[in-house]
PDB file of C-alpha atoms in Angstrom:
ATOM      1  CA  MET A   1     158.521  82.708   4.206  1.00 51.00           C
ATOM      2  CA  ASN A   2     155.877  81.528   1.734  1.00 56.00           C
ATOM      3  CA  MET A   3     152.848  83.792   2.292  1.00 60.00           C
ATOM      4  CA  LYS A   4     150.507  81.210   0.780  1.00 53.00           C
ATOM      5  CA  PHE A   5     151.691  78.629   3.303  1.00 51.00           C
ATOM      6  CA  VAL A   6     151.210  81.126   6.160  1.00 52.00           C
ATOM      7  CA  LEU A   7     147.661  81.933   5.028  1.00 53.00           C
ATOM      8  CA  GLN A   8     146.851  78.246   4.661  1.00 50.00           C
ATOM      9  CA  ASN A   9     147.987  77.611   8.217  1.00 53.00           C
ATOM     10  CA  ILE A  10     145.931  80.540   9.521  1.00 54.00           C
ATOM     11  CA  ILE A  11     142.863  79.164   7.753  1.00 50.00           C
ATOM     12  CA  TYR A  12     143.684  75.721   9.107  1.00 47.00           C
ATOM     13  CA  VAL A  13     143.762  77.006  12.678  1.00 52.00           C
ATOM     14  CA  ILE A  14     140.447  78.836  12.202  1.00 53.00           C
ATOM     15  CA  LEU A  15     138.771  75.783  10.688  1.00 46.00           C
ATOM     16  CA  GLU A  16     140.234  73.416  13.238  1.00 49.00           C
ATOM     17  CA  THR A  17     139.283  75.636  16.175  1.00 50.00           C
ATOM     18  CA  THR A  18     135.761  76.109  14.825  1.00 50.00           C
ATOM     19  CA  GLY A  19     135.422  72.398  14.176  1.00 46.00           C
ATOM     20  CA  ILE A  20     136.648  71.476  17.630  1.00 47.00           C
ATOM     21  CA  PHE A  21     134.279  73.993  19.218  1.00 48.00           C
ATOM     22  CA  ILE A  22     131.272  72.621  17.336  1.00 42.00           C
ATOM     23  CA  TYR A  23     132.350  69.091  18.125  1.00 42.00           C
ATOM     24  CA  LEU A  24     132.796  69.857  21.812  1.00 44.00           C
ATOM     25  CA  LEU A  25     129.371  71.441  22.060  1.00 42.00           C
ATOM     26  CA  SER A  26     127.621  68.675  20.160  1.00 38.00           C
ATOM     27  CA  SER A  27     129.290  65.401  21.000  1.00 38.00           C
ATOM     28  CA  LEU A  28     131.808  65.573  23.829  1.00 39.00           C
ATOM     29  CA  SER A  29     128.923  65.102  26.242  1.00 37.00           C
ATOM     30  CA  VAL A  30     129.457  61.354  25.766  1.00 36.00           C
ATOM     31  CA  ARG A  31     133.024  61.662  26.978  1.00 38.00           C
ATOM     32  CA  ILE A  32     132.070  63.988  29.820  1.00 38.00           C
ATOM     33  CA  TYR A  33     129.156  61.738  30.825  1.00 37.00           C
ATOM     34  CA  ALA A  34     131.635  58.939  31.355  1.00 35.00           C
ATOM     35  CA  LEU A  35     134.133  61.330  32.886  1.00 38.00           C
ATOM     36  CA  PHE A  36     131.748  62.551  35.548  1.00 37.00           C
ATOM     37  CA  ASP A  37     129.362  59.630  35.997  1.00 37.00           C
ATOM     38  CA  SER A  38     129.109  59.349  39.764  1.00 36.00           C
ATOM     39  CA  ALA A  39     126.438  56.683  39.987  1.00 36.00           C
ATOM     40  CA  SER A  40     128.779  53.793  40.673  1.00 37.00           C
ATOM     41  CA  HIS A  41     132.168  55.393  41.198  1.00 40.00           C
ATOM     42  CA  GLN A  42     134.666  53.560  43.356  1.00 44.00           C
ATOM     43  CA  GLN A  43     137.646  55.479  44.679  1.00 46.00           C
ATOM     44  CA  SER A  44     141.191  54.183  44.346  1.00 52.00           C
ATOM     45  CA  LYS A  45     143.427  55.271  47.241  1.00 54.00           C
ATOM     46  CA  SER A  46     142.242  58.775  47.995  1.00 56.00           C
ATOM     47  CA  ASP A  47     138.863  58.082  49.565  1.00 62.00           C
ATOM     48  CA  PRO A  48     137.210  61.391  50.463  1.00 66.00           C
ATOM     49  CA  LYS A  49     136.705  62.303  54.082  1.00 71.00           C
ATOM     50  CA  GLU A  50     133.252  62.825  55.514  1.00 70.00           C
ATOM     51  CA  GLY A  51     131.606  65.838  53.934  1.00 73.00           C
ATOM     52  CA  GLN A  52     133.853  65.789  50.858  1.00 83.00           C
ATOM     53  CA  GLN A  53     132.710  65.058  47.310  1.00 83.00           C
ATOM     54  CA  ARG A  54     134.732  63.423  44.568  1.00 81.00           C
ATOM     55  CA  SER A  55     134.051  62.469  40.939  1.00 76.00           C
ATOM     56  CA  PRO A  56     135.192  59.578  38.716  1.00 70.00           C
ATOM     57  CA  CYS A  57     137.681  61.993  37.095  1.00 77.00           C
ATOM     58  CA  PRO A  58     141.123  61.604  38.717  1.00 83.00           C
ATOM     59  CA  PHE A  59     142.219  65.028  37.462  1.00 86.00           C
ATOM     60  CA  LEU A  60     139.305  66.841  39.112  1.00 86.00           C
ATOM     61  CA  ASN A  61     139.872  64.876  42.298  1.00 88.00           C
ATOM     62  CA  ALA A  62     143.568  65.744  42.192  1.00 92.00           C
ATOM     63  CA  LEU A  63     142.705  69.430  41.874  1.00 93.00           C
ATOM     64  CA  CYS A  64     140.611  69.114  45.030  1.00 94.00           C
ATOM     65  CA  ASN A  65     143.140  66.988  46.910  1.00 94.00           C
ATOM     66  CA  ASP A  66     145.913  69.468  46.087  1.00 94.00           C
ATOM     67  CA  LYS A  67     143.680  72.426  47.051  1.00 93.00           C
ATOM     68  CA  HIS A  68     143.508  74.039  43.619  1.00 94.00           C
ATOM     69  CA  LEU A  69     139.738  73.564  43.975  1.00 94.00           C
ATOM     70  CA  PRO A  70     137.799  73.512  47.247  1.00 94.00           C
ATOM     71  CA  VAL A  71     138.860  70.404  49.178  1.00 93.00           C
ATOM     72  CA  SER A  72     135.189  69.725  49.868  1.00 92.00           C
ATOM     73  CA  GLY A  73     134.533  69.355  46.133  1.00 89.00           C
ATOM     74  CA  SER A  74     131.539  71.677  46.449  1.00 90.00           C
ATOM     75  CA  GLY A  75     130.918  75.270  45.453  1.00 90.00           C
ATOM     76  CA  VAL A  76     133.198  75.087  42.403  1.00 89.00           C
ATOM     77  CA  SER A  77     132.874  77.905  39.874  1.00 86.00           C
ATOM     78  CA  MET A  78     133.962  77.739  36.252  1.00 84.00           C
ATOM     79  CA  THR A  79     136.280  80.677  36.884  1.00 85.00           C
ATOM     80  CA  CYS A  80     137.981  78.757  39.671  1.00 89.00           C
ATOM     81  CA  LEU A  81     138.171  75.609  37.535  1.00 89.00           C
ATOM     82  CA  LEU A  82     139.641  77.458  34.543  1.00 88.00           C
ATOM     83  CA  ARG A  83     142.234  79.122  36.756  1.00 90.00           C
ATOM     84  CA  ALA A  84     143.175  75.773  38.307  1.00 92.00           C
ATOM     85  CA  CYS A  85     143.445  74.045  34.916  1.00 90.00           C
ATOM     86  CA  LYS A  86     145.605  76.832  33.490  1.00 89.00           C
ATOM     87  CA  LYS A  87     147.909  76.768  36.502  1.00 89.00           C
ATOM     88  CA  THR A  88     148.344  73.002  36.628  1.00 90.00           C
ATOM     89  CA  THR A  89     148.374  72.056  32.921  1.00 89.00           C
ATOM     90  CA  GLY A  90     149.843  75.078  31.145  1.00 88.00           C
ATOM     91  CA  ILE A  91     146.964  75.044  28.635  1.00 88.00           C
ATOM     92  CA  ASN A  92     145.865  78.590  27.800  1.00 87.00           C
ATOM     93  CA  TYR A  93     142.481  79.977  28.777  1.00 84.00           C
ATOM     94  CA  LEU A  94     140.882  79.753  25.312  1.00 81.00           C
ATOM     95  CA  ALA A  95     141.775  76.088  24.934  1.00 82.00           C
ATOM     96  CA  ASN A  96     140.603  75.369  28.482  1.00 81.00           C
ATOM     97  CA  ILE A  97     137.303  77.141  27.880  1.00 79.00           C
ATOM     98  CA  LEU A  98     136.656  74.954  24.833  1.00 73.00           C
ATOM     99  CA  LEU A  99     137.797  71.752  26.533  1.00 74.00           C
ATOM    100  CA  LEU A 100     135.698  72.438  29.636  1.00 73.00           C
ATOM    101  CA  SER A 101     132.647  73.861  27.869  1.00 65.00           C
ATOM    102  CA  SER A 102     130.996  70.462  27.725  1.00 56.00           C
ATOM    103  CA  ILE A 103     130.707  70.234  31.519  1.00 61.00           C
ATOM    104  CA  ASN A 104     127.291  71.853  31.227  1.00 55.00           C
ATOM    105  CA  PHE A 105     126.137  68.810  29.244  1.00 51.00           C
ATOM    106  CA  SER A 106     126.503  66.830  32.455  1.00 53.00           C
ATOM    107  CA  PHE A 107     123.726  69.002  33.841  1.00 54.00           C
ATOM    108  CA  HIS A 108     121.716  68.512  30.621  1.00 50.00           C
ATOM    109  CA  GLY A 109     122.027  72.264  30.008  1.00 51.00           C
ATOM    110  CA  ARG A 110     119.950  73.078  33.094  1.00 53.00           C
ATOM    111  CA  ILE A 111     122.370  75.672  34.454  1.00 55.00           C
ATOM    112  CA  ASN A 112     124.490  78.394  32.921  1.00 61.00           C
ATOM    113  CA  LEU A 113     127.987  77.823  34.236  1.00 58.00           C
ATOM    114  CA  SER A 114     129.143  81.049  32.620  1.00 59.00           C
ATOM    115  CA  ALA A 115     126.695  83.097  34.684  1.00 63.00           C
ATOM    116  CA  LYS A 116     127.950  85.111  37.629  1.00 67.00           C
ATOM    117  CA  ASN A 117     128.085  83.361  41.009  1.00 74.00           C
ATOM    118  CA  VAL A 118     126.981  79.976  39.583  1.00 78.00           C
ATOM    119  CA  THR A 119     128.770  77.013  41.167  1.00 83.00           C
ATOM    120  CA  PHE A 120     128.547  73.228  41.044  1.00 82.00           C
ATOM    121  CA  ASN A 121     129.588  70.219  43.111  1.00 84.00           C
ATOM    122  CA  ILE A 122     131.889  67.757  41.368  1.00 81.00           C
ATOM    123  CA  GLY A 123     130.033  64.871  43.001  1.00 75.00           C
ATOM    124  CA  ASP A 124     126.856  65.953  41.211  1.00 71.00           C
ATOM    125  CA  LEU A 125     128.340  65.778  37.732  1.00 64.00           C
ATOM    126  CA  GLY A 126     126.591  62.764  36.257  1.00 50.00           C
ATOM    127  CA  GLY A 127     124.893  61.814  33.034  1.00 44.00           C
ATOM    128  CA  ALA A 128     124.133  58.911  30.756  1.00 38.00           C
ATOM    129  CA  SER A 129     125.982  56.066  32.438  1.00 42.00           C
ATOM    130  CA  GLY A 130     124.605  53.566  29.970  1.00 41.00           C
ATOM    131  CA  HIS A 131     126.261  54.770  26.794  1.00 41.00           C
ATOM    132  CA  LEU A 132     127.715  51.922  24.792  1.00 38.00           C
ATOM    133  CA  SER A 133     130.915  53.278  23.304  1.00 42.00           C
ATOM    134  CA  THR A 134     134.461  52.605  24.365  1.00 42.00           C
ATOM    135  CA  GLU A 135     135.170  54.958  27.206  1.00 48.00           C
ATOM    136  CA  TYR A 136     136.331  58.538  27.115  1.00 46.00           C
ATOM    137  CA  ASP A 137     139.871  58.180  28.441  1.00 43.00           C
ATOM    138  CA  ALA A 138     141.261  55.921  25.723  1.00 50.00           C
ATOM    139  CA  SER A 139     140.267  52.993  27.914  1.00 62.00           C
ATOM    140  CA  LEU A 140     143.362  53.350  30.054  1.00 79.00           C
ATOM    141  CA  THR A 141     141.706  52.817  33.433  1.00 81.00           C
ATOM    142  CA  ARG A 142     137.949  52.354  32.891  1.00 75.00           C
ATOM    143  CA  ALA A 143     136.025  49.314  31.695  1.00 75.00           C
ATOM    144  CA  ASP A 144     133.488  49.280  28.887  1.00 71.00           C
ATOM    145  CA  TYR A 145     129.959  49.777  30.179  1.00 66.00           C
ATOM    146  CA  HIS A 146     129.227  46.356  28.667  1.00 69.00           C
ATOM    147  CA  ASP A 147     131.942  44.763  30.827  1.00 69.00           C
ATOM    148  CA  GLY A 148     131.368  46.515  34.132  1.00 68.00           C
ATOM    149  CA  CYS A 149     131.535  49.954  35.687  1.00 68.00           C
ATOM    150  CA  ASN A 150     132.640  52.514  33.131  1.00 64.00           C
ATOM    151  CA  SER A 151     133.413  55.148  35.754  1.00 66.00           C
ATOM    152  CA  ALA A 152     135.315  53.209  38.429  1.00 73.00           C
ATOM    153  CA  PHE A 153     139.088  52.885  38.450  1.00 81.00           C
ATOM    154  CA  ASN A 154     140.006  49.441  37.089  1.00 84.00           C
ATOM    155  CA  HIS A 155     143.249  48.070  38.558  1.00 89.00           C
ATOM    156  CA  SER A 156     143.473  45.294  35.955  1.00 88.00           C
ATOM    157  CA  LEU A 157     143.417  47.749  33.049  1.00 87.00           C
ATOM    158  CA  PHE A 158     145.914  50.006  34.780  1.00 91.00           C
ATOM    159  CA  ASN A 159     148.272  47.071  35.378  1.00 92.00           C
ATOM    160  CA  SER A 160     148.096  46.058  31.705  1.00 89.00           C
ATOM    161  CA  LEU A 161     149.229  49.577  30.883  1.00 90.00           C
ATOM    162  CA  VAL A 162     152.066  49.552  33.408  1.00 92.00           C
ATOM    163  CA  LYS A 163     153.424  46.279  32.000  1.00 93.00           C
ATOM    164  CA  GLN A 164     154.236  48.033  28.711  1.00 93.00           C
ATOM    165  CA  ALA A 165     156.579  50.520  30.376  1.00 93.00           C
ATOM    166  CA  ASN A 166     160.326  50.527  29.798  1.00 93.00           C
ATOM    167  CA  ASN A 167     162.820  51.981  32.272  1.00 93.00           C
ATOM    168  CA  GLY A 168     160.051  53.531  34.306  1.00 94.00           C
ATOM    169  CA  ARG A 169     158.453  55.391  31.393  1.00 95.00           C
ATOM    170  CA  LEU A 170     155.449  54.738  29.187  1.00 95.00           C
ATOM    171  CA  HIS A 171     155.863  55.896  25.583  1.00 95.00           C
ATOM    172  CA  PHE A 172     152.934  56.880  23.365  1.00 92.00           C
ATOM    173  CA  LYS A 173     153.593  53.821  21.193  1.00 91.00           C
ATOM    174  CA  ASP A 174     153.192  51.642  24.293  1.00 92.00           C
ATOM    175  CA  ILE A 175     149.866  53.312  25.024  1.00 90.00           C
ATOM    176  CA  ALA A 176     148.824  52.858  21.383  1.00 87.00           C
ATOM    177  CA  LYS A 177     149.548  49.124  21.648  1.00 88.00           C
ATOM    178  CA  VAL A 178     147.390  48.790  24.762  1.00 88.00           C
ATOM    179  CA  VAL A 179     144.577  50.781  23.159  1.00 84.00           C
ATOM    180  CA  ARG A 180     144.614  48.693  19.971  1.00 83.00           C
ATOM    181  CA  ASN A 181     144.425  45.455  21.955  1.00 84.00           C
ATOM    182  CA  ARG A 182     141.609  46.893  24.018  1.00 82.00           C
ATOM    183  CA  LEU A 183     139.639  47.932  20.946  1.00 80.00           C
ATOM    184  CA  LEU A 184     140.105  44.511  19.363  1.00 82.00           C
ATOM    185  CA  ARG A 185     138.751  42.780  22.467  1.00 81.00           C
ATOM    186  CA  SER A 186     135.859  45.200  22.647  1.00 78.00           C
ATOM    187  CA  LYS A 187     134.919  44.688  19.002  1.00 78.00           C
ATOM    188  CA  THR A 188     135.069  40.917  19.511  1.00 82.00           C
ATOM    189  CA  ASN A 189     133.229  40.656  22.820  1.00 79.00           C
ATOM    190  CA  ASN A 190     130.907  43.652  22.980  1.00 74.00           C
ATOM    191  CA  LYS A 191     127.961  43.328  20.629  1.00 74.00           C
ATOM    192  CA  HIS A 192     127.068  46.956  21.357  1.00 71.00           C
ATOM    193  CA  HIS A 193     130.536  48.219  20.469  1.00 71.00           C
ATOM    194  CA  VAL A 194     130.462  51.672  18.888  1.00 69.00           C
ATOM    195  CA  PHE A 195     133.731  53.315  17.912  1.00 70.00           C
ATOM    196  CA  GLY A 196     133.744  55.782  15.045  1.00 70.00           C
ATOM    197  CA  TYR A 197     135.859  58.768  14.117  1.00 70.00           C
ATOM    198  CA  PHE A 198     134.566  60.922  16.970  1.00 67.00           C
ATOM    199  CA  GLN A 199     135.454  58.233  19.496  1.00 71.00           C
ATOM    200  CA  LYS A 200     138.873  57.883  17.903  1.00 76.00           C
ATOM    201  CA  TYR A 201     139.327  61.644  18.128  1.00 75.00           C
ATOM    202  CA  ASN A 202     138.387  61.509  21.830  1.00 73.00           C
ATOM    203  CA  MET A 203     140.750  58.643  22.448  1.00 79.00           C
ATOM    204  CA  TRP A 204     143.791  60.319  20.922  1.00 84.00           C
ATOM    205  CA  LEU A 205     142.869  63.673  22.432  1.00 82.00           C
ATOM    206  CA  MET A 206     142.887  62.119  25.905  1.00 82.00           C
ATOM    207  CA  ILE A 207     146.227  60.404  25.253  1.00 87.00           C
ATOM    208  CA  THR A 208     147.670  63.686  23.983  1.00 89.00           C
ATOM    209  CA  LEU A 209     146.438  65.693  26.970  1.00 88.00           C
ATOM    210  CA  LEU A 210     147.827  63.089  29.358  1.00 90.00           C
ATOM    211  CA  LEU A 211     151.262  63.210  27.722  1.00 92.00           C
ATOM    212  CA  ILE A 212     151.355  66.984  27.246  1.00 90.00           C
ATOM    213  CA  CYS A 213     150.078  67.926  30.695  1.00 90.00           C
ATOM    214  CA  PHE A 214     151.827  65.303  32.810  1.00 91.00           C
ATOM    215  CA  GLY A 215     154.653  64.016  30.598  1.00 91.00           C
ATOM    216  CA  ASP A 216     157.093  65.335  28.034  1.00 90.00           C
ATOM    217  CA  GLY A 217     154.634  65.204  25.120  1.00 89.00           C
ATOM    218  CA  LYS A 218     155.727  61.744  23.991  1.00 92.00           C
ATOM    219  CA  SER A 219     155.986  59.741  27.194  1.00 94.00           C
ATOM    220  CA  ILE A 220     155.062  59.786  30.866  1.00 94.00           C
ATOM    221  CA  THR A 221     156.721  58.272  33.930  1.00 94.00           C
ATOM    222  CA  LEU A 222     155.060  55.449  35.830  1.00 94.00           C
ATOM    223  CA  ASN A 223     155.406  57.543  38.953  1.00 94.00           C
ATOM    224  CA  SER A 224     153.319  60.307  37.353  1.00 94.00           C
ATOM    225  CA  LEU A 225     150.692  57.791  36.222  1.00 92.00           C
ATOM    226  CA  GLU A 226     150.404  56.342  39.719  1.00 93.00           C
ATOM    227  CA  GLN A 227     150.202  59.773  41.300  1.00 93.00           C
ATOM    228  CA  LEU A 228     147.371  60.829  38.992  1.00 92.00           C
ATOM    229  CA  PHE A 229     145.300  57.653  38.632  1.00 90.00           C
ATOM    230  CA  ILE A 230     145.887  55.883  41.944  1.00 90.00           C
ATOM    231  CA  ASP A 231     146.790  58.566  44.493  1.00 91.00           C
ATOM    232  CA  GLU A 232     144.682  61.170  42.670  1.00 90.00           C
ATOM    233  CA  LYS A 233     147.370  63.781  43.212  1.00 93.00           C
ATOM    234  CA  LEU A 234     148.920  66.024  40.581  1.00 92.00           C
ATOM    235  CA  PRO A 235     152.248  64.588  39.400  1.00 90.00           C
ATOM    236  CA  GLN A 236     155.153  66.448  40.972  1.00 76.00           C
ATOM    237  CA  SER A 237     156.773  66.880  37.559  1.00 61.00           C
ATOM    238  CA  THR A 238     153.840  68.950  36.282  1.00 59.00           C
ATOM    239  CA  THR A 239     155.035  72.072  34.449  1.00 57.00           C
ATOM    240  CA  HIS A 240     153.132  75.260  35.204  1.00 63.00           C
ATOM    241  CA  ASP A 241     154.930  77.940  33.178  1.00 73.00           C
ATOM    242  CA  ARG A 242     153.566  77.100  29.724  1.00 79.00           C
ATOM    243  CA  ASN A 243     150.918  78.609  27.481  1.00 85.00           C
ATOM    244  CA  LEU A 244     149.741  75.720  25.302  1.00 86.00           C
ATOM    245  CA  SER A 245     147.156  76.498  22.619  1.00 85.00           C
ATOM    246  CA  LEU A 246     144.639  74.364  20.777  1.00 83.00           C
ATOM    247  CA  TYR A 247     147.061  74.359  17.867  1.00 82.00           C
ATOM    248  CA  ASP A 248     149.800  72.941  20.116  1.00 86.00           C
ATOM    249  CA  ILE A 249     147.458  70.212  21.329  1.00 86.00           C
ATOM    250  CA  GLU A 250     146.144  69.345  17.871  1.00 83.00           C
ATOM    251  CA  SER A 251     149.536  69.317  16.167  1.00 84.00           C
ATOM    252  CA  THR A 252     150.894  67.075  18.925  1.00 88.00           C
ATOM    253  CA  ARG A 253     147.895  64.773  18.587  1.00 86.00           C
ATOM    254  CA  MET A 254     148.379  64.455  14.825  1.00 85.00           C
ATOM    255  CA  ASN A 255     152.096  63.738  15.194  1.00 87.00           C
ATOM    256  CA  ILE A 256     151.396  61.087  17.823  1.00 89.00           C
ATOM    257  CA  MET A 257     148.751  59.483  15.600  1.00 86.00           C
ATOM    258  CA  TYR A 258     151.088  59.495  12.599  1.00 86.00           C
ATOM    259  CA  ASP A 259     154.027  58.046  14.535  1.00 87.00           C
ATOM    260  CA  SER A 260     151.697  55.395  15.976  1.00 85.00           C
ATOM    261  CA  GLY A 261     150.560  54.350  12.501  1.00 84.00           C
ATOM    262  CA  GLU A 262     147.065  55.815  12.860  1.00 81.00           C
ATOM    263  CA  LEU A 263     147.452  58.401  10.083  1.00 79.00           C
ATOM    264  CA  ASN A 264     148.274  57.611   6.462  1.00 75.00           C
ATOM    265  CA  ILE A 265     149.560  61.102   5.696  1.00 72.00           C
ATOM    266  CA  GLU A 266     152.209  63.241   7.364  1.00 74.00           C
ATOM    267  CA  PRO A 267     150.788  65.985   9.630  1.00 71.00           C
ATOM    268  CA  GLY A 268     152.931  68.555   7.810  1.00 66.00           C
ATOM    269  CA  LYS A 269     151.116  67.773   4.560  1.00 63.00           C
ATOM    270  CA  LEU A 270     147.770  68.091   6.312  1.00 59.00           C
ATOM    271  CA  LEU A 271     148.788  71.541   7.540  1.00 54.00           C
ATOM    272  CA  GLN A 272     149.495  72.650   3.961  1.00 53.00           C
ATOM    273  CA  ASP A 273     146.100  71.551   2.670  1.00 51.00           C
ATOM    274  CA  ILE A 274     143.320  73.950   3.692  1.00 44.00           C
ATOM    275  CA  THR A 275     140.732  71.311   2.802  1.00 45.00           C
ATOM    276  CA  SER A 276     142.211  68.771   5.200  1.00 48.00           C
ATOM    277  CA  PRO A 277     141.221  69.637   8.799  1.00 49.00           C
ATOM    278  CA  TRP A 278     137.873  67.869   8.934  1.00 46.00           C
ATOM    279  CA  THR A 279     138.757  65.220   6.361  1.00 46.00           C
ATOM    280  CA  LEU A 280     141.281  64.138   8.985  1.00 49.00           C
ATOM    281  CA  TYR A 281     138.395  62.643  10.928  1.00 47.00           C
ATOM    282  CA  PHE A 282     136.196  61.458   8.093  1.00 43.00           C
ATOM    283  CA  SER A 283     138.492  60.318   5.281  1.00 47.00           C
ATOM    284  CA  LYS A 284     140.955  57.565   4.483  1.00 50.00           C
ATOM    285  CA  ASN A 285     143.682  59.524   6.274  1.00 56.00           C
ATOM    286  CA  VAL A 286     142.553  58.000   9.569  1.00 59.00           C
ATOM    287  CA  LYS A 287     142.900  54.253   9.790  1.00 62.00           C
ATOM    288  CA  LYS A 288     139.798  52.345  10.798  1.00 58.00           C
TER     289      LYS A 288
END
């Protein structure tokens, strides 16, 4: 094996992990604000019972509904949340820590979620509901803030996604088509539209996590989509016995972007260029 290539890949992983960590701590608050904005959330099918709390995030709600988190939605610790995410998604603890680290931004940094015996209620996770970017989840089920409630489940958007399915499955190229059409409409109709490289990173990260955690990495069944977004239950096909790393997630994301026509350079070539990790987000390699 070429030692230079091995060293380049090691450096790539270090740079990419460091970059993701900095990015998560500095800018994912926008995504998490939308993710946990509870000011105007409307439930889909799984309305909470009296005394229960739920958030706009279907995954968090599913963890509560399936008893991986307290059914009440209150008294949740980061340790409990990390354990639940690892068990239900197969993403390793380091990657989960980085992906979940931005939850504290929803509290504006007022509490230390890493401190011993500190808990939170998922219904209290709220932030800047008025941000003006296209929403955190690749706009699969939430409206732009400009167009309506950016935290409530939107049946119309979900149905437009379902219509692209073939033989009961939704492929990443189908999702990419829906997302492109959505972005075009937003750019045309929303005078406050903001969608740069960070938003694009968020968008494809959310698509990747959806497909990796609840699909086969390239597609997802309609049944799984309905279970997660409408019933707010974990899809029955969820695989638990995996140990996915940040590298697994990022390499999958880059391959999906390339195969969807969003990258101008093959991911394999990016991996061989130690100068490439951050230019991926800020250079001509990502299509505007």
